[in-house]
XYZ file of C-alpha atoms in Angstrom:
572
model
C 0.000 0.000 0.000
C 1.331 3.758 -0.692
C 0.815 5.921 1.936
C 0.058 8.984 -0.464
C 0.774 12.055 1.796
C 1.326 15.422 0.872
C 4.539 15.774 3.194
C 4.000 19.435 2.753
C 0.237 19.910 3.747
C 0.549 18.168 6.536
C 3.689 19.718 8.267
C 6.552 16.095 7.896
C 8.610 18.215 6.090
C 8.756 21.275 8.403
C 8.523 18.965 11.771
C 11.690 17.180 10.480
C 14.051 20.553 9.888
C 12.716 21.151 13.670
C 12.814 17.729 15.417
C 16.522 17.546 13.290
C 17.677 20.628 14.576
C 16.870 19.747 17.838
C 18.439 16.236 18.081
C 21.393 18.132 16.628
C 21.397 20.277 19.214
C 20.954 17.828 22.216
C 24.253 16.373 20.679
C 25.547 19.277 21.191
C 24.574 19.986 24.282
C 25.902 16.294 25.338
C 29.106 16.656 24.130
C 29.414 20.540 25.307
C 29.034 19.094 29.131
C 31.223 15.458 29.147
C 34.614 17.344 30.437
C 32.778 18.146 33.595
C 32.468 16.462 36.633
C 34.520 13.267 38.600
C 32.701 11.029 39.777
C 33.909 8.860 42.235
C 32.372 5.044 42.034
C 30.614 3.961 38.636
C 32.810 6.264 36.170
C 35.752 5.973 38.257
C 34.595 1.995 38.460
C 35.040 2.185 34.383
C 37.875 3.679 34.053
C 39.732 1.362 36.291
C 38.616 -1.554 34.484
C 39.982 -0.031 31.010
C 43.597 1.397 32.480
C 43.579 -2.588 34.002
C 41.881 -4.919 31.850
C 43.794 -7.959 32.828
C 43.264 -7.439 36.732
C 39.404 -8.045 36.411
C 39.496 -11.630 38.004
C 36.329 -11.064 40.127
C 34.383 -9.304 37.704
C 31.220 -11.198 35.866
C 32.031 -8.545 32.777
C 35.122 -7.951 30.625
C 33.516 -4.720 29.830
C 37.233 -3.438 30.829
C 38.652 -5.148 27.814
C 35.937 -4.060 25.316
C 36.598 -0.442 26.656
C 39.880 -0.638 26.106
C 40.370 -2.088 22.897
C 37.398 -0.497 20.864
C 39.006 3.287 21.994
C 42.386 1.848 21.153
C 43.706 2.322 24.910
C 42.685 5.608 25.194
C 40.824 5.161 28.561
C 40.929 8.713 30.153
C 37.800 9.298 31.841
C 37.056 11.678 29.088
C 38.354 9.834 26.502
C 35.833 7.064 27.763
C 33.028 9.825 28.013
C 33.862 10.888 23.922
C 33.838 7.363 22.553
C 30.350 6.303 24.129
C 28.742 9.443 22.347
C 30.213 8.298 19.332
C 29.800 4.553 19.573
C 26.325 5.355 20.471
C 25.403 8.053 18.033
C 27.177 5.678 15.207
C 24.870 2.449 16.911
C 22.202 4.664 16.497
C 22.013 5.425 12.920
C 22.975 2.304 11.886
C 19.834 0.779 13.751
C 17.502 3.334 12.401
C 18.888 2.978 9.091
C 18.256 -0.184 8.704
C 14.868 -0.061 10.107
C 13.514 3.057 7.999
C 15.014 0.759 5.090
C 12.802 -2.244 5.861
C 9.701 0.392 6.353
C 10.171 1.846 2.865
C 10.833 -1.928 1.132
C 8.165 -3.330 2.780
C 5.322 -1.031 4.149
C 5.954 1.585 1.478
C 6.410 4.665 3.544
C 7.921 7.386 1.540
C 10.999 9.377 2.140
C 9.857 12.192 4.132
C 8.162 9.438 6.315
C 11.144 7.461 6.506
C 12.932 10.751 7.947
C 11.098 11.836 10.327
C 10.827 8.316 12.061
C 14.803 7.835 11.389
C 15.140 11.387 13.430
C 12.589 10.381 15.787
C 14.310 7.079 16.567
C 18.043 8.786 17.036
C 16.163 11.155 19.468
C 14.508 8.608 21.668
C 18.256 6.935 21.942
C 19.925 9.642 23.983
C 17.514 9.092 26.865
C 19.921 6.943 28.362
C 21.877 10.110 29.123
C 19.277 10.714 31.955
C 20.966 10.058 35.672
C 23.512 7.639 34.585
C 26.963 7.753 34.066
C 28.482 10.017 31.015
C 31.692 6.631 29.984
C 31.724 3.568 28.315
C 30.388 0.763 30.677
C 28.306 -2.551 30.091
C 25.394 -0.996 30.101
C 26.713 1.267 27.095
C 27.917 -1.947 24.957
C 24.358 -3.610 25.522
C 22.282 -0.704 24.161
C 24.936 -0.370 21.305
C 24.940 -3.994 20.325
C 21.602 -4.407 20.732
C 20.914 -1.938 18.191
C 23.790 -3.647 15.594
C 22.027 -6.707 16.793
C 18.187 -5.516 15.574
C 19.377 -3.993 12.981
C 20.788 -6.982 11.151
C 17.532 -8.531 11.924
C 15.334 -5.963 10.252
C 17.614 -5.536 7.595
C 17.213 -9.505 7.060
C 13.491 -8.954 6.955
C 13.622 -6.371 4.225
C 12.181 -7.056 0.472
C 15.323 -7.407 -1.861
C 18.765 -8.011 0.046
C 21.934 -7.919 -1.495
C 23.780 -10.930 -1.205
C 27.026 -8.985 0.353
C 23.854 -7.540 2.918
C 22.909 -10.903 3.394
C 26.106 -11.825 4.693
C 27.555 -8.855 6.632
C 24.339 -8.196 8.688
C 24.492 -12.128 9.408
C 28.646 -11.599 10.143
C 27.451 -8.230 12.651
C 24.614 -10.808 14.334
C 27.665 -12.986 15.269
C 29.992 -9.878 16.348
C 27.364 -8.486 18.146
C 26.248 -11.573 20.418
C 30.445 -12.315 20.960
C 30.498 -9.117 22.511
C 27.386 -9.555 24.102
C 28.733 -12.214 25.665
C 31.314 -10.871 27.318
C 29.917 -7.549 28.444
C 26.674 -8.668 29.462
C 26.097 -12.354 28.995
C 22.415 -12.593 29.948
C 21.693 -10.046 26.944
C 23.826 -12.821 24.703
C 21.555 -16.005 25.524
C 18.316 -13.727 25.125
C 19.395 -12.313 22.296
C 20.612 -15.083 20.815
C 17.677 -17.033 21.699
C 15.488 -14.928 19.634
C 17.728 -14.633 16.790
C 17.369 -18.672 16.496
C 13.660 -18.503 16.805
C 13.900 -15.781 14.219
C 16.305 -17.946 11.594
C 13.604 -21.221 12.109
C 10.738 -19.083 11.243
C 12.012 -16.486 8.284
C 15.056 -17.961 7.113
C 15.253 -22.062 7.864
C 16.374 -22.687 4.891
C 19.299 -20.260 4.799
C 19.872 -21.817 8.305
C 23.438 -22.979 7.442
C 24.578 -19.611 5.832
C 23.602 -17.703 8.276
C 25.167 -19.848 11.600
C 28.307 -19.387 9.155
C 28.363 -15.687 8.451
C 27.960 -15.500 12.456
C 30.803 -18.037 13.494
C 32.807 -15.730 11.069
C 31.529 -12.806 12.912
C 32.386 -14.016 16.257
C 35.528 -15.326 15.289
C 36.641 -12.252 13.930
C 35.203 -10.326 17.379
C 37.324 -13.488 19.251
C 40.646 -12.009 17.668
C 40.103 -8.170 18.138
C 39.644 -8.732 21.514
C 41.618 -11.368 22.643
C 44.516 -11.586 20.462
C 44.965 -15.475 20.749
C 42.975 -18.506 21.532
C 44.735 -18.965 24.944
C 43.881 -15.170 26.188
C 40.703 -16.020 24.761
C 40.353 -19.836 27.279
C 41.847 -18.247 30.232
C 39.465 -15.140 30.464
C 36.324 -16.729 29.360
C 37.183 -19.543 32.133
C 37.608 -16.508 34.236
C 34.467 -15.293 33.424
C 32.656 -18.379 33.575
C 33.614 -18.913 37.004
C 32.489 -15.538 38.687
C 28.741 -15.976 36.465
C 28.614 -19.567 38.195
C 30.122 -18.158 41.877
C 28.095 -14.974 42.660
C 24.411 -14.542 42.818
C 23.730 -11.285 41.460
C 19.936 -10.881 41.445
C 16.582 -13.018 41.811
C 13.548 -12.900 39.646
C 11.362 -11.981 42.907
C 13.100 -8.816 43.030
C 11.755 -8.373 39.496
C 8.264 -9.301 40.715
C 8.066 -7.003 43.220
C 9.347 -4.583 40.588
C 6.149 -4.847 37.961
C 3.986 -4.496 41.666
C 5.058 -1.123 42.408
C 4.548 -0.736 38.367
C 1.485 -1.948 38.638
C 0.535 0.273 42.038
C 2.029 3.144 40.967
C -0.032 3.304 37.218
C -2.930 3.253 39.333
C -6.642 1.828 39.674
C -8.029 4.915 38.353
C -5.729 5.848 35.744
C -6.260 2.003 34.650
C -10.062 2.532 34.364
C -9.919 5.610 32.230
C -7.830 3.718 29.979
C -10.172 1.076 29.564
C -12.995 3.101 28.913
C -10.766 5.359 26.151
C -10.156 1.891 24.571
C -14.227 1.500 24.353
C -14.739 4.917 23.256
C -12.353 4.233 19.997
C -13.503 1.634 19.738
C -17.428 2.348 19.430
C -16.333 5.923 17.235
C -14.795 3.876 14.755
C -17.628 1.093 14.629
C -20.230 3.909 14.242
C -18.061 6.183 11.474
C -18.298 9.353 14.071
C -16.118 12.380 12.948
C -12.268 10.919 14.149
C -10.762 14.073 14.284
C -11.699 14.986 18.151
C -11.152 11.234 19.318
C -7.797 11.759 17.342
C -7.764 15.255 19.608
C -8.837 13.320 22.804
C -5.726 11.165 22.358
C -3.027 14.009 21.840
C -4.208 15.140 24.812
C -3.882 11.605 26.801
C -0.689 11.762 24.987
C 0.654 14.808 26.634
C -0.061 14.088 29.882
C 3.033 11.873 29.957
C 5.182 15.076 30.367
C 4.360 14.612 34.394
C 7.045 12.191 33.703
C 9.780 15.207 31.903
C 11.491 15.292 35.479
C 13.193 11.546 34.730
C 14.927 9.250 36.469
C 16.556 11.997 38.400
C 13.748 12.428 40.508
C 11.980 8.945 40.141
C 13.734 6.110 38.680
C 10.326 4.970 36.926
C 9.221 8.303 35.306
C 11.236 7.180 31.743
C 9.927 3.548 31.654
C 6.207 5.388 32.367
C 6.731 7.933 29.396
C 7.670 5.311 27.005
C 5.192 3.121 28.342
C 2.275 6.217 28.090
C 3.279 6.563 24.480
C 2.549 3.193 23.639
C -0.814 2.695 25.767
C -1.812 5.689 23.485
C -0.323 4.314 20.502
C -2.700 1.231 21.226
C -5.771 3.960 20.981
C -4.618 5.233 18.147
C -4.664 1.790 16.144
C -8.064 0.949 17.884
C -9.336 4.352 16.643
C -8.093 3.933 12.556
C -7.832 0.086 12.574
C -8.301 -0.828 8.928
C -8.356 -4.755 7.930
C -7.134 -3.540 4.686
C -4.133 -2.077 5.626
C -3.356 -3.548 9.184
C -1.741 -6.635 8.079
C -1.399 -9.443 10.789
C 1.989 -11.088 8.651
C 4.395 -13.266 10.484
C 6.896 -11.058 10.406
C 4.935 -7.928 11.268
C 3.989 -9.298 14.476
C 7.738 -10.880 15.037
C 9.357 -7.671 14.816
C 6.840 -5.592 16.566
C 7.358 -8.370 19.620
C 10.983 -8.514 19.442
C 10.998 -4.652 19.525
C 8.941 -4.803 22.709
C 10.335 -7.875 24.450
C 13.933 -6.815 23.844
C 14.249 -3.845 27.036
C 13.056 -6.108 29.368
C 15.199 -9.008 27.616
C 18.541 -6.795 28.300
C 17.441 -5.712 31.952
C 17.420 -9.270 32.952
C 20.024 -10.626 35.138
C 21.077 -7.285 36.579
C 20.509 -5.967 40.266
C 18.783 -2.689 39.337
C 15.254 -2.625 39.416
C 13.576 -4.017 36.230
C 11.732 -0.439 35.436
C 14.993 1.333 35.533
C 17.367 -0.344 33.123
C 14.656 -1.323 30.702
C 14.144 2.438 30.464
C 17.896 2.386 29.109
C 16.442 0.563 25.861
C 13.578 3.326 26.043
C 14.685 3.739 21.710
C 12.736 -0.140 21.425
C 9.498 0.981 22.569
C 9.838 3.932 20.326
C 10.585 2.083 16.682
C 8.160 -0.253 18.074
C 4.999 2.583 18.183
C 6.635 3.840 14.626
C 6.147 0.508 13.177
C 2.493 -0.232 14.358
C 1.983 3.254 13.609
C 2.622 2.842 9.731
C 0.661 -0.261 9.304
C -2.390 1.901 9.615
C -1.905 3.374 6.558
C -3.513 6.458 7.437
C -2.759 10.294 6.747
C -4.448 10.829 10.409
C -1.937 8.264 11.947
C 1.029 9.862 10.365
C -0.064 13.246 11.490
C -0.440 11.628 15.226
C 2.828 10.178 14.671
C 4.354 13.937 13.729
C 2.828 15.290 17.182
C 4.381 12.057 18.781
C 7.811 13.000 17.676
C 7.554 16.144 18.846
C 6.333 15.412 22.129
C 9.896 12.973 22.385
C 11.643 16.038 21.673
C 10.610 17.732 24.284
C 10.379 15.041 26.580
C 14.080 13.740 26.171
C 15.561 17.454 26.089
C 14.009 17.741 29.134
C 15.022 14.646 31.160
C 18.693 15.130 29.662
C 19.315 18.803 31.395
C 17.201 17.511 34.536
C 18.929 14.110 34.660
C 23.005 14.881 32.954
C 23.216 19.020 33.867
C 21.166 19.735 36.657
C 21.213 16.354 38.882
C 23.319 14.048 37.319
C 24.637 10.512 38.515
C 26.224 11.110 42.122
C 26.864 14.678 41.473
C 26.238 18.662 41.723
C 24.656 20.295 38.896
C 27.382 20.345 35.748
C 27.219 24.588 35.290
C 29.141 24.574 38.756
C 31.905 22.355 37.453
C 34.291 25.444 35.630
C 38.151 24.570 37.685
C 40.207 21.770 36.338
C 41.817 18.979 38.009
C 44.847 19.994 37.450
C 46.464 18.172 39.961
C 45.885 15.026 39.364
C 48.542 15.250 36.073
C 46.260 12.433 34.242
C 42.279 13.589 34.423
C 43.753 17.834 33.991
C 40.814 17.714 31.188
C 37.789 17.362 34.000
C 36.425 20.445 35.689
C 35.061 20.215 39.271
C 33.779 22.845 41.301
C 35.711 24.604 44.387
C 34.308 22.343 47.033
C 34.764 19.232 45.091
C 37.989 20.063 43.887
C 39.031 20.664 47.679
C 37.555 17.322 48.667
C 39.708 15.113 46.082
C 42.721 16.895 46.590
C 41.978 15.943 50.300
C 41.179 12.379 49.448
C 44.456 12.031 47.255
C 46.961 13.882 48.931
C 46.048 11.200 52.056
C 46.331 8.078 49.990
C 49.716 9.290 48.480
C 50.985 10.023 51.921
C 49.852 7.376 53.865
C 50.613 4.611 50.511
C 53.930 6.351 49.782
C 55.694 2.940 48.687
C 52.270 2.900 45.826
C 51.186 -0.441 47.466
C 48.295 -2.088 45.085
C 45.056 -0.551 46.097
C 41.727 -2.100 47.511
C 38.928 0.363 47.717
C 34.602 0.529 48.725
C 32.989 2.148 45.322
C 32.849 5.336 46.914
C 36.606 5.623 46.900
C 37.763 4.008 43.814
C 38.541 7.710 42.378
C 41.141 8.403 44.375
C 42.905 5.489 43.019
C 42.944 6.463 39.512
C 43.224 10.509 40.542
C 46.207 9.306 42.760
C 47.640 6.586 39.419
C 48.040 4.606 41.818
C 47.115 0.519 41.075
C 44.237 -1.435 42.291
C 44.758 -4.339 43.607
C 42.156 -6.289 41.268
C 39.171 -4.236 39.602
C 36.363 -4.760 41.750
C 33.157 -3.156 42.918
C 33.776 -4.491 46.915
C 29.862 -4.732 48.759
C 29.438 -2.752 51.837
C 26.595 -3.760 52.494
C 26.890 -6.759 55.006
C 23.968 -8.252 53.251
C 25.629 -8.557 50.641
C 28.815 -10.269 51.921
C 29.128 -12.972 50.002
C 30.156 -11.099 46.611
C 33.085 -9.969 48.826
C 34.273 -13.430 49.972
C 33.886 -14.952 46.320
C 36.478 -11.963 45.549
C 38.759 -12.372 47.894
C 38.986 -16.337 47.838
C 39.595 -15.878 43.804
C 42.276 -12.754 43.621
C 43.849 -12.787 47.067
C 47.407 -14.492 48.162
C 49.018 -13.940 50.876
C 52.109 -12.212 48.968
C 50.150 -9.201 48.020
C 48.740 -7.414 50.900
C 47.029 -3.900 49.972
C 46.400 -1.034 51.044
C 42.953 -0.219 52.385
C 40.668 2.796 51.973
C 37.086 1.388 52.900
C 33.854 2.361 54.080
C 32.902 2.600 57.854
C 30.424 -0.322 57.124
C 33.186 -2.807 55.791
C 35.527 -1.591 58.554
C 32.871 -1.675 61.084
C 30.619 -4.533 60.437
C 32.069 -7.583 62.277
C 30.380 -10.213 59.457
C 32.677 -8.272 56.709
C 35.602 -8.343 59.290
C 35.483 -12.054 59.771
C 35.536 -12.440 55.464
C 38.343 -10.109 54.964
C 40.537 -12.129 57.890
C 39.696 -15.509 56.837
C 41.429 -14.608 53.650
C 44.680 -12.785 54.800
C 43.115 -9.313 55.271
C 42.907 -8.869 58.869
C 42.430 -5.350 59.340
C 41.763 -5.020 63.145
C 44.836 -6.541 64.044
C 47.350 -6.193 61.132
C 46.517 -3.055 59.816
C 47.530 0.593 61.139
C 44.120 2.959 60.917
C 46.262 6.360 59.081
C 43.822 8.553 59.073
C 40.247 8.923 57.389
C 37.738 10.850 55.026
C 33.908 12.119 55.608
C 32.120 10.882 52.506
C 29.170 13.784 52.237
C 27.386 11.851 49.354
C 27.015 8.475 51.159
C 27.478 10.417 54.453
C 29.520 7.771 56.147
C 33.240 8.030 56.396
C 35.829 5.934 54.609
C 39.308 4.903 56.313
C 42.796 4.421 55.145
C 44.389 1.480 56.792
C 48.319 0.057 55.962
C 49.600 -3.671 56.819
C 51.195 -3.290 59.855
C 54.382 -4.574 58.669
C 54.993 -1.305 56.508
């Protein structure tokens, strides 16, 4: 079917020069604000585990190693903040490429159509620069492969392949689950999962072609990496060992998670759903006018911005825009459902599922609640509504879709100077942030503000003085800054629990990495140092710091307001 509209008459062509100039801009204003601010645990966290790739023993991620050979050892905290705006922008386009490709070949949407929904899905990406860190992480290689990973998929699905597309977007399926694998290996057996169930249904009989093009894929990704098949054994035994050691999250946490969901959408809000679905509904049985149910919608529509303070304020409020625009997405296709040109193909309803499934597919297996890291895959849900959109057919859908895009603009601008300027991740608003760290001689190229910058020249200057002879490092999250402020080395990468609860992550660590040859210095948290269950782990593998250690001095920690302690082996 050819979706006939006048781009002009109905506004696509001016809403695109707008919705491009501001995703243009909110690129801009990304990469105008990524030299400011230090952040002590996650970023720090990241950049410890790309300076020291091979001293990630304990860690159920080699996100280290990805970091630091896909920015070709450049792994600077802004270095790290730099490449993930590019790797994502690049993951981006390629994604919505591919998918505005397989909307023109097969739903025959036109080329201003194809535009604005490319633009619109490149928006939607940067939410994920709402109140999380700015670097390269695990999280950051999921969304990215994810994308390469979809888009292969779509691109697969489209009407008239080239052979050479055939095979590279089945080479980039391998690549992509490899590093999948490795950064986040529950998003690898999901993904690749689907991608089987996929091959069966569409493509069975190209079965062995593809599973070829893929082993070549991975292989390649094996090399780049790795180097050699025996770096490649040792780490991925490595790795295997700390997924099989440590449990790291249960799916009655994720329960609980779609029962505030649930609670917090709301009986009543529920209700007036239900009865906007009848309403549709009964207007487009009875041929009524459309236009004001169309109206009544919009409206719906923009009551999501209650939501434009993000994750900042609530970790849900992204999850429940994305989900708002696809609850009124669902009214939309009720309204102007046409048997016509609604087609209920295979494929249709494949991609349209895998589009949805895949946010909560990639938050599995990670300890953050369910509603907050499938809100980092917000972009899904997004080229999902586009595509159910545009099987309507519809001039009146398009135009909804228009309003849509512009109501993303303003949502994501929004959470982005709420969630990265004004609050970001465990920090003070960025406009503060104007002095360099100068003294640190490594991160000169990130501005603090005065406060700040008088806090981690505290918090070094002690660890140089009391760790003089630059012992190997262990440090509680909230510390691991000074270690790469100070260039000092860790003693393993690690992200140490302090809460006692949560002991046991702590004793798989130590009874992996620690020998009695290397003893470190200490700067952790008054609950490690005080918490007699976390005592007993650290002694019963060589680190008893009641007895052998010296307590140097210590540091008042205003964010987690609890102080952390610097403790040397007695011996030294």
């Amino acid at each position: 079917m050819e979706n006939s509209i006048n781009p002009q008459s109905h506004g696509i062509r001016w809403a695109n020069g707008v919705l491009f100039a501001g995703l243009c801009f909110l690129i801009f204003f990304i990469a105008s604000q990524l030299q400011k601010g230090f952040e002590l645990s996650d970023e720090s966290y990241y950049v410890l585990a790309s300076q020291y790739p091979n001293s990630s023993k304990a860690l159920n991620s080699l996100f280290g190693l990805v970091n630091s050979k896909f920015t070709f050892g450049c792994t600077q905290l802004l270095a790290l903040r730099i490449f993930k705006l590019i790797y994502q922008s690049l993951s981006l386009i390629i994604f919505s490429l591919a998918f505005t490709r397989f909307l023109k070949t097969n739903n025959k949407v036109n080329t201003q159509q194809q535009l604005l929904i490319f633009i619109t899905c490149c928006l939607s990406g940067f939410i994920n620069y709402d109140y999380l860190p700015m670097a390269l992480s695990y999280n950051s290689w999921s969304f990215n492969f994810s994308l390469i990973f979809l888009a292969a998929i779509v691109y697969l699905s489209s009407v008239k392949i080239t052979a050479t597309g055939f095979w590279l977007a089945s080479a980039s399926v391998g690549f992509s689950l490899f590093v999948l694998a490795y950064v986040k290996t529950p998003n690898a057996l999901i993904s690749g999962f689907l991608f089987l169930v996929y091959v069966i249904i569409f493509h069975f009989k190209n079965l062995v072609k593809i599973s070829l093009a893929a082993l070549a894929g991975a292989v390649l990704c094996l090399f780049l990496l790795f180097g050699n098949i025996h770096a490649f054994t040792e780490k991925t035994s490595e790795l295997y060992i700390n997924l099989t050691t440590v449990k790291h999250t249960s799916f009655g946490a994720y329960g609980k998670d779609l029962t505030d969901l649930i609670q917090f959408f709301g009986a009543k809000q529920f209700c007036i759903y239900l009865l906007l679905l009848l309403a549709m509904y009964l207007i487009r049985k009875k041929n009524k006018n459309l236009w004001p149910a169309i109206l009544v919608i919009g409206l719906h529509a923009m009551q999501g911005l209650q939501f434009i303070m993000g994750n900042s304020n609530n970790i849900i409020n992204d999850f429940m825009f994305g989900f708002w625009l696809l609850i009124n997405a669902l009214l939309l296709v009720v309204l102007l459902y046409n048997k016509n040109t609604f087609i209920f193909a295979k494929q249709n309803i494949f991609i349209t599922s895998l589009l949805l499934i895949m946010p909560i597919g990639m938050a599995l297996g990670t300890s953050n609640p369910l509603v907050y890291t499938t809100s980092h895959y917000f972009m899904f849900l997004v080229a999902a509504m586009c595509y159910v959109i545009t099987q309507l057919g519809n001039n009146k859908a398009w135009i909804y879709l228009t309003f849509t895009s512009a109501l993303l603009l303003v949502f994501v601008t929004g959470v982005v100077y709420q969630g990265m300027y004004k609050t970001p991740y465990r920090q003070t608003a960025l406009s503060e942030k104007t002095i360099p760290l100068s003294f640190t001689g490594f991160h000169t190229s990130i501005h603090e503000d005065s406060a700040r910058l008088v806090f981690l020249q505290e918090m070094v200057s002690k660890l140089k003085k009391y760790n003089a002879a630059g012992n190997p490092v262990l440090a509680s999250p909230p510390c691991l800054g000074a270690i790469t402020l100070a260039k000092m080395q860790p003693l393993e990468v690690v992200w140490l629990a302090d809460n006692e609860n949560d002991v046991a992550v702590n004793e798989a660590f130590l009874k992996q990495v620690n020998n009695q040859k290397t003893i470190p210095f200490l700067l952790i948290s008054g609950r490690i140092k005080n918490s007699e269950i976390q005592y007993q782990v650290f002694k019963k593998y060589g680190l008893d710091f009641k007895n052998n250690s010296v307590l140097r001095d210590s540091i008042y920690l205003s964010d987690n307001k609890e102080y952390a302690y610097y403790l040397s082996n007695i011996a030294r």
